[in-house]
Coordinates of C-alpha atoms in Angstrom, one line a residue:
I221 CA 18.0 -88.1 -67.1
D222 CA 20.3 -85.5 -68.7
T223 CA 23.9 -84.9 -67.9
S224 CA 26.7 -82.8 -69.5
F225 CA 30.0 -81.2 -68.9
S226 CA 31.9 -78.4 -70.5
L227 CA 35.6 -77.5 -70.7
N228 CA 36.9 -74.1 -71.6
A229 CA 40.5 -73.4 -72.4
F230 CA 42.4 -71.1 -74.7
G231 CA 39.4 -69.9 -76.5
A232 CA 38.0 -73.4 -77.2
K233 CA 35.0 -74.9 -75.6
L234 CA 34.3 -78.6 -75.6
T235 CA 30.8 -79.7 -74.5
A236 CA 29.6 -83.3 -74.1
G237 CA 26.3 -84.6 -72.9
I238 CA 24.0 -87.6 -72.7
A239 CA 20.3 -87.9 -72.3
M240 CA 18.6 -91.1 -71.2
P241 CA 14.8 -91.1 -71.4
V242 CA 13.1 -93.0 -68.5
T243 CA 9.5 -92.5 -69.6
G244 CA 7.7 -92.5 -72.9
Q245 CA 8.0 -94.8 -75.9
N246 CA 11.5 -93.7 -77.1
K247 CA 14.0 -95.3 -74.7
T248 CA 17.0 -94.7 -76.9
P249 CA 19.8 -92.7 -75.3
A250 CA 21.0 -89.6 -77.1
G251 CA 24.5 -88.1 -76.9
Q252 CA 25.9 -84.8 -77.9
L253 CA 29.4 -83.6 -78.5
S254 CA 30.3 -80.1 -79.6
L255 CA 33.5 -78.2 -80.0
S256 CA 33.7 -74.5 -80.7
W257 CA 36.6 -72.1 -81.0
S258 CA 36.5 -68.3 -80.8
P259 CA 39.5 -66.2 -81.4
N260 CA 38.0 -63.5 -79.2
S261 CA 37.9 -65.9 -76.3
F262 CA 41.6 -66.5 -76.7
K263 CA 42.3 -62.8 -76.6
E264 CA 40.0 -62.4 -73.7
Q265 CA 41.9 -65.1 -71.8
K266 CA 45.2 -63.3 -72.6
I267 CA 43.7 -60.0 -71.4
K268 CA 42.5 -61.6 -68.2
K269 CA 45.9 -63.1 -67.6
E270 CA 47.6 -59.7 -68.2
Q271 CA 45.0 -58.0 -65.9
G272 CA 45.8 -60.5 -63.2
Q273 CA 49.5 -59.7 -63.5
I274 CA 48.7 -55.9 -63.4
N275 CA 46.5 -56.5 -60.3
I276 CA 49.4 -58.3 -58.6
Q277 CA 51.7 -55.4 -59.4
L278 CA 49.2 -52.9 -58.1
A279 CA 48.9 -54.9 -54.9
N280 CA 52.7 -55.0 -54.5
L281 CA 52.8 -51.2 -55.1
D282 CA 50.1 -50.8 -52.4
I283 CA 52.2 -52.8 -50.0
L284 CA 55.3 -50.7 -50.8
Q285 CA 53.3 -47.5 -50.3
A286 CA 51.9 -48.7 -47.0
T287 CA 55.5 -49.7 -45.9
E288 CA 56.8 -46.2 -46.9
D289 CA 53.9 -44.5 -45.1
Y290 CA 54.6 -46.6 -42.0
R291 CA 58.2 -45.6 -42.0
T292 CA 57.3 -42.0 -42.6
D293 CA 54.9 -42.1 -39.6
I294 CA 57.6 -43.5 -37.4
E295 CA 60.1 -40.9 -38.5
E296 CA 57.6 -38.1 -37.9
S297 CA 56.8 -39.5 -34.5
L298 CA 60.5 -39.6 -33.5
T299 CA 61.0 -36.1 -34.8
T300 CA 58.0 -34.9 -32.9
K301 CA 59.2 -36.6 -29.7
E302 CA 62.7 -34.9 -30.1
D303 CA 61.0 -31.5 -30.6
L304 CA 58.7 -32.0 -27.6
L305 CA 61.6 -33.0 -25.4
W306 CA 63.5 -29.9 -26.4
T307 CA 60.5 -27.8 -25.8
R308 CA 60.0 -29.5 -22.4
S309 CA 63.6 -28.6 -21.4
L310 CA 63.1 -25.0 -22.5
N311 CA 59.8 -24.8 -20.5
I312 CA 61.4 -26.2 -17.4
E313 CA 64.3 -23.7 -17.7
E314 CA 61.7 -20.9 -18.2
A315 CA 59.7 -22.1 -15.2
N316 CA 62.9 -22.2 -13.0
L317 CA 63.7 -18.6 -14.1
Y318 CA 60.2 -17.4 -13.2
R319 CA 60.4 -19.2 -9.9
E320 CA 63.6 -17.3 -9.1
L321 CA 61.9 -14.1 -10.3
V322 CA 58.9 -14.8 -8.0
S323 CA 61.3 -15.1 -5.0
D324 CA 63.2 -11.9 -6.0
M325 CA 59.9 -10.0 -6.6
Q326 CA 58.6 -11.1 -3.2
N327 CA 61.7 -9.8 -1.5
W328 CA 61.5 -6.5 -3.5
F329 CA 57.8 -6.3 -2.6
N330 CA 58.5 -6.8 1.1
A331 CA 61.2 -4.1 0.8
G332 CA 58.7 -1.7 -0.9
F333 CA 60.4 -1.4 -4.2
I334 CA 57.6 -2.9 -6.3
T335 CA 53.8 -2.9 -6.2
D336 CA 51.5 -5.8 -5.3
S337 CA 50.3 -6.1 -8.9
E338 CA 53.9 -6.5 -10.1
N339 CA 54.5 -9.1 -7.5
R340 CA 51.4 -11.0 -8.5
Q341 CA 52.2 -10.7 -12.2
A342 CA 55.5 -12.5 -11.5
L343 CA 53.5 -15.3 -9.8
V344 CA 51.1 -15.5 -12.7
N345 CA 54.0 -15.8 -15.2
Y346 CA 55.5 -18.6 -13.1
Q347 CA 52.1 -20.4 -13.1
K348 CA 51.8 -20.0 -16.8
A349 CA 55.2 -21.5 -17.3
L350 CA 54.2 -24.5 -15.1
I351 CA 51.0 -24.9 -17.1
Q352 CA 53.1 -24.9 -20.3
C353 CA 55.3 -27.6 -18.8
K354 CA 52.3 -29.8 -18.1
L355 CA 50.9 -29.2 -21.6
T356 CA 54.2 -30.3 -23.1
D357 CA 54.1 -33.4 -20.9
I358 CA 50.6 -34.1 -22.2
E359 CA 51.7 -33.7 -25.8
L360 CA 54.6 -36.1 -25.1
L361 CA 52.1 -38.7 -23.8
L362 CA 49.8 -38.3 -26.8
N363 CA 52.8 -38.7 -29.1
S364 CA 53.8 -41.9 -27.2
I365 CA 50.3 -43.3 -27.6
K366 CA 50.3 -42.4 -31.3
T367 CA 53.7 -44.1 -31.7
K368 CA 52.5 -47.2 -29.8
M369 CA 49.4 -47.4 -32.1
L370 CA 51.7 -47.7 -35.1
F371 CA 52.9 -51.1 -33.7
I372 CA 49.4 -52.5 -33.0
D373 CA 47.6 -54.1 -35.9
E374 CA 44.1 -53.1 -36.8
G375 CA 42.6 -56.4 -35.6
N376 CA 44.1 -56.1 -32.1
R377 CA 43.1 -52.4 -32.0
N378 CA 39.5 -53.2 -32.7
E379 CA 39.4 -56.0 -30.1
K380 CA 40.8 -53.8 -27.4
Q381 CA 38.3 -51.0 -28.1
Q382 CA 35.3 -53.3 -27.6

């Protein structure tokens, strides 16, 4: 039966062991004790400690960067929302103007002042303006979803997708 243990600290290594024969003629137990010291091991321990501190600093920097990226994403989302709301109000105003133009053009067409194609062109412009309003509404919804996703952590996001 053999047993031993070792202890490493500060460049020093202490090893102790004992061997007890259970078979054979020699039944005398034998013990071993050794102590070694290496200046390189001490330096290595120091470097590992410094490396650990650097790793902690890097992790803290990663956290700070992630926090800054998160804030930037929120600010961009809010700016995009404001831009889209402004675009939406312009699109609604434009659609209202085209709706009035369609009404006027219909009256002028009925009076014989304009051609059918001019009348239809006014209607097409009004429909394009309505489509642009809907597209802006869709962009607003997508921006809202993107903003909401900023507040859902990765774990919950993955669970909801499954």
